[in-house]
Amino acid sequence: MKKLILIATLFLLVTQTVQAENKLFNLNIFHDNTRSIKSLLNSQIKYANKLNFDKFISTYDTNYRNGDGYDLEVYSKLVKELWQNYDNIKYGIKIKDITFESDNKAKVELVETSHADIPITKRMNGVLNSEANSIYYLKKINGKWKVTSDEIVDEVTSMLYGDAMNLDIKLTAPKEVTPGYEYTASLEFTPPKDTFAIASIAKDKVEYPQKQAKEVFRKLPDDNILERLFIANSDKANEYVIASIGLTKADIKDLSIKLSLTGFGYQIIRVNVVDEKPTSDEKPTSDDKKE
């Protein structure tokens, strides 16, 4: 009886080993695809940091189109223009999750970052920082993974100079809004002591070429909070909310006042315009009410 039990036990162990090997085999296939995708995305960062445009663009499918509607031609122009103006940006990514829709389709959730020191004069330094939560869609084409599309879930970019670099800026707006509906954007920061602060909040559609948003500067209220009410465009184009900040100090001498700029900057956040049921915080415009 003990021998039978031993044989049965050995049989069970063999069965478990075979099953484990099968799982391991499948896991290795998964890991091969995972490694290939990680390698592709890491190579993008390497090419971007080296400003190797051709290699960078080669990681995208020729039929690429992103969540803002840009095809590969337009996206290529944007990359070239950015690198011509800012050739010292350092890029990074953190991959959060990779899921496979099939053997040749995958979705990757990741955090993208960029940083650059951008002094404007010898006396005034500047810094650029950006962070975005993004989703990449990839497809294996002729045995190689390519990026076919991507979308940005949320994004914040700051370009600050002088004393503005030390500000704790809070620019807020809904991540998603409904076309034609109202939403509120809010800017809050505490200016340095004995500093006069002005600011503006504007918005514009994400489009190419990008238009200059109309800025209306106001004195920062005593509670250090500036708000504006916007109406989301009806074209279903995503939008940027743009905060502009100026800091000045007064130098009083011989009954004359001289204002000097001590800092300025911009912060930009994304508002995605989605054709879905509006939230309870959103309100329709007067035209929508008539309908």
Short mmCIF file of C-alpha atoms in Angstrom, two decimals:
data_model
loop_
_atom_site.label_atom_id
_atom_site.label_comp_id
_atom_site.label_asym_id
_atom_site.label_seq_id
_atom_site.Cartn_x
_atom_site.Cartn_y
_atom_site.Cartn_z
CA MET A 1 0.00 0.00 0.00
CA LYS A 2 2.81 2.36 0.84
CA LYS A 3 4.41 1.66 -2.54
CA LEU A 4 1.13 2.53 -4.28
CA ILE A 5 0.93 5.73 -2.31
CA LEU A 6 4.53 6.54 -3.22
CA ILE A 7 3.89 5.87 -6.92
CA ALA A 8 0.76 7.99 -6.77
CA THR A 9 2.73 10.77 -5.11
CA LEU A 10 5.47 10.56 -7.74
CA PHE A 11 2.85 10.59 -10.49
CA LEU A 12 1.33 13.71 -8.97
CA LEU A 13 4.72 15.39 -8.77
CA VAL A 14 5.46 14.52 -12.40
CA THR A 15 2.08 15.86 -13.46
CA GLN A 16 2.68 19.07 -11.54
CA THR A 17 6.15 19.39 -13.07
CA VAL A 18 4.76 18.97 -16.61
CA GLN A 19 2.05 21.53 -15.89
CA ALA A 20 4.65 23.87 -14.43
CA GLU A 21 6.82 23.44 -17.52
CA ASN A 22 3.86 24.25 -19.75
CA LYS A 23 3.12 27.34 -17.68
CA LEU A 24 6.77 28.27 -17.75
CA PHE A 25 6.83 27.86 -21.52
CA ASN A 26 3.82 30.15 -21.89
CA LEU A 27 5.35 32.57 -19.41
CA ASN A 28 8.53 32.69 -21.42
CA ILE A 29 6.57 33.60 -24.54
CA PHE A 30 4.88 36.36 -22.58
CA HIS A 31 8.20 37.51 -21.19
CA ASP A 32 9.74 37.57 -24.68
CA ASN A 33 7.01 39.95 -25.86
CA THR A 34 7.26 41.96 -22.67
CA ARG A 35 11.02 42.28 -23.01
CA SER A 36 10.67 43.31 -26.66
CA ILE A 37 8.14 46.01 -25.79
CA LYS A 38 10.25 47.33 -22.92
CA SER A 39 13.26 47.34 -25.20
CA LEU A 40 11.34 49.31 -27.83
CA LEU A 41 10.13 51.95 -25.37
CA ASN A 42 13.53 52.27 -23.70
CA SER A 43 15.13 52.67 -27.13
CA GLN A 44 12.73 55.58 -27.78
CA ILE A 45 14.10 57.32 -24.71
CA LYS A 46 17.68 56.61 -25.76
CA TYR A 47 17.09 57.99 -29.26
CA ALA A 48 15.23 61.04 -27.91
CA ASN A 49 18.01 61.88 -25.45
CA LYS A 50 20.54 61.59 -28.28
CA LEU A 51 18.29 63.60 -30.64
CA ASN A 52 18.45 60.73 -33.12
CA PHE A 53 15.34 61.67 -35.08
CA ASP A 54 15.40 58.90 -37.70
CA LYS A 55 15.85 56.11 -35.15
CA PHE A 56 13.20 57.63 -32.89
CA ILE A 57 10.58 57.91 -35.63
CA SER A 58 11.38 54.37 -36.84
CA THR A 59 9.78 53.02 -33.63
CA TYR A 60 6.38 54.23 -34.87
CA ASP A 61 4.12 52.54 -37.40
CA THR A 62 3.73 54.45 -40.66
CA ASN A 63 -0.05 54.48 -40.04
CA TYR A 64 0.41 55.99 -36.57
CA ARG A 65 -2.29 58.38 -35.34
CA ASN A 66 -2.48 59.61 -31.75
CA GLY A 67 -5.35 60.61 -29.50
CA ASP A 68 -5.13 64.24 -30.65
CA GLY A 69 -5.59 63.18 -34.27
CA TYR A 70 -1.96 63.77 -35.34
CA ASP A 71 -0.61 61.38 -37.96
CA LEU A 72 3.06 60.46 -38.22
CA GLU A 73 3.84 63.37 -40.56
CA VAL A 74 2.48 66.00 -38.18
CA TYR A 75 3.98 64.28 -35.13
CA SER A 76 7.38 64.21 -36.88
CA LYS A 77 7.17 67.98 -37.48
CA LEU A 78 6.36 68.56 -33.80
CA VAL A 79 9.36 66.50 -32.69
CA LYS A 80 11.71 68.31 -35.07
CA GLU A 81 10.50 71.74 -33.95
CA LEU A 82 10.81 70.83 -30.28
CA TRP A 83 14.35 69.47 -30.63
CA GLN A 84 15.43 72.50 -32.67
CA ASN A 85 14.30 74.86 -29.90
CA TYR A 86 15.23 72.70 -26.89
CA ASP A 87 18.10 70.34 -27.59
CA ASN A 88 18.97 69.66 -23.95
CA ILE A 89 15.76 68.05 -22.71
CA LYS A 90 16.26 64.78 -20.86
CA TYR A 91 13.45 62.26 -21.20
CA GLY A 92 12.43 59.34 -19.02
CA ILE A 93 9.67 56.75 -18.68
CA LYS A 94 8.29 54.47 -16.02
CA ILE A 95 6.27 51.52 -17.34
CA LYS A 96 3.34 50.78 -15.05
CA ASP A 97 1.54 47.96 -16.85
CA ILE A 98 1.60 45.94 -20.07
CA THR A 99 -1.48 44.04 -21.24
CA PHE A 100 -1.86 41.92 -24.35
CA GLU A 101 -5.05 42.02 -26.40
CA SER A 102 -3.63 39.26 -28.60
CA ASP A 103 -0.27 37.78 -29.59
CA ASN A 104 0.47 40.84 -31.74
CA LYS A 105 -1.37 43.69 -29.97
CA ALA A 106 -0.49 45.29 -26.64
CA LYS A 107 -1.40 48.25 -24.47
CA VAL A 108 1.16 49.92 -22.22
CA GLU A 109 0.42 52.32 -19.37
CA LEU A 110 3.37 54.50 -18.48
CA VAL A 111 4.54 57.76 -16.96
CA GLU A 112 6.57 60.03 -19.23
CA THR A 113 8.85 62.74 -17.83
CA SER A 114 11.09 65.43 -19.26
CA HIS A 115 13.43 67.99 -17.71
CA ALA A 116 15.68 70.76 -18.94
CA ASP A 117 17.60 73.69 -17.52
CA ILE A 118 16.75 76.72 -19.66
CA PRO A 119 18.47 79.91 -18.44
CA ILE A 120 17.20 83.00 -20.24
CA THR A 121 19.90 85.43 -19.05
CA LYS A 122 23.01 85.23 -16.88
CA ARG A 123 20.97 86.57 -13.97
CA MET A 124 17.81 84.54 -14.45
CA ASN A 125 17.80 80.77 -14.64
CA GLY A 126 14.90 78.68 -15.84
CA VAL A 127 13.70 75.09 -15.71
CA LEU A 128 11.32 72.97 -17.72
CA ASN A 129 9.54 69.98 -16.17
CA SER A 130 6.83 67.80 -17.63
CA GLU A 131 5.00 64.67 -16.52
CA ALA A 132 2.25 62.76 -18.29
CA ASN A 133 0.30 59.58 -17.66
CA SER A 134 0.02 57.99 -21.08
CA ILE A 135 -1.29 54.89 -22.82
CA TYR A 136 0.61 53.43 -25.77
CA TYR A 137 -0.91 51.01 -28.25
CA LEU A 138 1.51 48.67 -30.01
CA LYS A 139 1.30 46.12 -32.78
CA LYS A 140 3.76 43.50 -33.93
CA ILE A 141 4.39 44.12 -37.62
CA ASN A 142 6.66 41.76 -39.56
CA GLY A 143 7.94 40.41 -36.26
CA LYS A 144 8.74 43.84 -34.77
CA TRP A 145 6.71 45.85 -32.27
CA LYS A 146 5.70 49.35 -33.39
CA VAL A 147 3.74 52.14 -31.72
CA THR A 148 0.48 52.54 -33.64
CA SER A 149 -1.20 55.12 -31.38
CA ASP A 150 -1.03 56.77 -27.98
CA GLU A 151 -3.16 58.97 -25.79
CA ILE A 152 -2.43 61.18 -22.81
CA VAL A 153 -4.64 60.65 -19.78
CA ASP A 154 -3.33 63.68 -17.90
CA GLU A 155 -0.37 65.98 -18.30
CA VAL A 156 1.29 68.93 -16.61
CA THR A 157 4.18 70.98 -18.02
CA SER A 158 5.91 73.90 -16.30
CA MET A 159 8.41 76.39 -17.68
CA LEU A 160 9.51 78.69 -14.85
CA TYR A 161 12.16 81.40 -14.53
CA GLY A 162 13.75 83.31 -11.65
CA ASP A 163 11.74 83.47 -8.43
CA ALA A 164 8.88 81.62 -10.13
CA MET A 165 10.93 78.43 -9.88
CA ASN A 166 10.33 78.41 -6.12
CA LEU A 167 6.55 78.70 -6.36
CA ASP A 168 4.19 75.90 -5.38
CA ILE A 169 1.79 76.28 -8.31
CA LYS A 170 -1.56 74.51 -8.32
CA LEU A 171 -3.33 74.71 -11.68
CA THR A 172 -6.46 72.58 -11.74
CA ALA A 173 -9.20 71.74 -14.22
CA PRO A 174 -11.28 68.63 -15.00
CA LYS A 175 -9.34 65.88 -16.75
CA GLU A 176 -12.30 65.27 -19.05
CA VAL A 177 -15.09 67.58 -20.23
CA THR A 178 -18.03 67.33 -22.61
CA PRO A 179 -18.08 69.33 -25.88
CA GLY A 180 -19.95 72.61 -25.49
CA TYR A 181 -20.14 72.41 -21.70
CA GLU A 182 -18.74 74.79 -19.11
CA TYR A 183 -15.84 73.99 -16.81
CA THR A 184 -13.76 75.92 -14.29
CA ALA A 185 -9.98 76.27 -14.20
CA SER A 186 -8.25 77.46 -11.04
CA LEU A 187 -4.74 78.78 -10.37
CA GLU A 188 -3.31 79.10 -6.87
CA PHE A 189 0.14 80.10 -5.63
CA THR A 190 1.64 82.24 -2.87
CA PRO A 191 4.00 84.91 -4.21
CA PRO A 192 7.23 85.74 -2.38
CA LYS A 193 7.16 88.43 0.28
CA ASP A 194 7.06 92.04 -0.97
CA THR A 195 6.36 90.83 -4.50
CA PHE A 196 3.60 92.03 -6.81
CA ALA A 197 2.11 89.11 -8.76
CA ILE A 198 0.03 89.09 -11.90
CA ALA A 199 -1.39 86.03 -13.62
CA SER A 200 -3.69 84.85 -16.37
CA ILE A 201 -5.52 81.65 -17.26
CA ALA A 202 -6.26 80.88 -20.89
CA LYS A 203 -7.20 77.83 -22.90
CA ASP A 204 -6.76 76.65 -26.43
CA LYS A 205 -7.37 73.59 -28.54
CA VAL A 206 -4.62 71.03 -29.06
CA GLU A 207 -3.92 71.56 -32.73
CA TYR A 208 -1.12 71.98 -35.23
CA PRO A 209 0.16 74.55 -35.80
CA GLN A 210 -0.56 75.66 -32.22
CA LYS A 211 -2.15 79.09 -31.87
CA GLN A 212 -1.14 81.66 -29.27
CA ALA A 213 -3.65 81.67 -26.44
CA LYS A 214 -5.08 85.09 -25.60
CA GLU A 215 -3.73 86.22 -22.25
CA VAL A 216 -5.55 88.65 -19.96
CA PHE A 217 -3.34 89.42 -16.97
CA ARG A 218 -4.90 90.30 -13.63
CA LYS A 219 -3.52 91.11 -10.21
CA LEU A 220 -3.49 87.96 -8.12
CA PRO A 221 -6.39 88.24 -5.63
CA ASP A 222 -5.70 88.54 -1.92
CA ASP A 223 -6.62 84.87 -1.39
CA ASN A 224 -3.97 83.93 -4.02
CA ILE A 225 -6.58 82.11 -6.14
CA LEU A 226 -7.48 83.04 -9.71
CA GLU A 227 -10.37 81.29 -11.50
CA ARG A 228 -11.83 81.33 -14.99
CA LEU A 229 -14.86 79.75 -16.56
CA PHE A 230 -14.40 78.15 -19.97
CA ILE A 231 -16.66 76.46 -22.51
CA ALA A 232 -15.22 73.30 -24.07
CA ASN A 233 -15.03 73.47 -27.84
CA SER A 234 -17.67 71.66 -29.86
CA ASP A 235 -15.11 70.21 -32.29
CA LYS A 236 -14.23 67.44 -29.82
CA ALA A 237 -10.61 68.59 -29.91
CA ASN A 238 -8.63 68.21 -26.69
CA GLU A 239 -7.61 71.41 -24.94
CA TYR A 240 -4.75 72.98 -23.00
CA VAL A 241 -5.33 75.20 -19.98
CA ILE A 242 -2.43 77.65 -19.75
CA ALA A 243 -1.48 79.69 -16.69
CA SER A 244 0.95 82.61 -17.10
CA ILE A 245 2.63 84.19 -14.08
CA GLY A 246 4.66 87.39 -13.59
CA LEU A 247 6.50 88.49 -10.46
CA THR A 248 7.82 92.03 -9.90
CA LYS A 249 9.37 94.01 -7.07
CA ALA A 250 9.25 97.75 -6.52
CA ASP A 251 12.42 99.75 -5.92
CA ILE A 252 11.57 103.13 -4.44
CA LYS A 253 14.29 105.78 -4.66
CA ASP A 254 14.04 109.57 -4.62
CA LEU A 255 10.23 109.42 -4.77
CA SER A 256 10.38 107.35 -7.96
CA ILE A 257 9.22 103.77 -8.30
CA LYS A 258 11.02 101.28 -10.50
CA LEU A 259 9.53 97.84 -11.11
CA SER A 260 11.88 94.97 -11.85
CA LEU A 261 10.92 91.54 -13.12
CA THR A 262 12.03 88.89 -10.64
CA GLY A 263 10.35 85.86 -12.15
CA PHE A 264 7.85 84.59 -14.67
CA GLY A 265 6.63 81.34 -16.10
CA TYR A 266 3.95 79.13 -17.49
CA GLN A 267 2.16 75.99 -16.44
CA ILE A 268 0.05 73.93 -18.84
CA ILE A 269 -2.36 71.12 -18.11
CA ARG A 270 -4.43 68.98 -20.45
CA VAL A 271 -8.21 68.77 -20.59
CA ASN A 272 -9.47 65.93 -22.78
CA VAL A 273 -12.76 66.65 -24.56
CA VAL A 274 -14.79 63.45 -24.69
CA ASP A 275 -18.20 62.84 -26.17
CA GLU A 276 -19.70 61.23 -23.10
CA LYS A 277 -22.42 61.98 -20.58
CA PRO A 278 -21.44 65.14 -18.67
CA THR A 279 -20.69 65.02 -14.98
CA SER A 280 -22.89 66.78 -12.42
CA ASP A 281 -20.30 69.59 -12.19
CA GLU A 282 -20.63 70.48 -15.87
CA LYS A 283 -23.20 72.92 -17.17
CA PRO A 284 -24.40 73.32 -20.76
CA THR A 285 -23.99 76.61 -22.58
CA SER A 286 -27.02 78.73 -23.43
CA ASP A 287 -27.14 77.20 -26.90
CA ASP A 288 -27.25 73.71 -25.40
CA LYS A 289 -30.07 74.76 -23.09
CA LYS A 290 -32.10 75.96 -26.04
CA GLU A 291 -31.75 72.57 -27.64
#
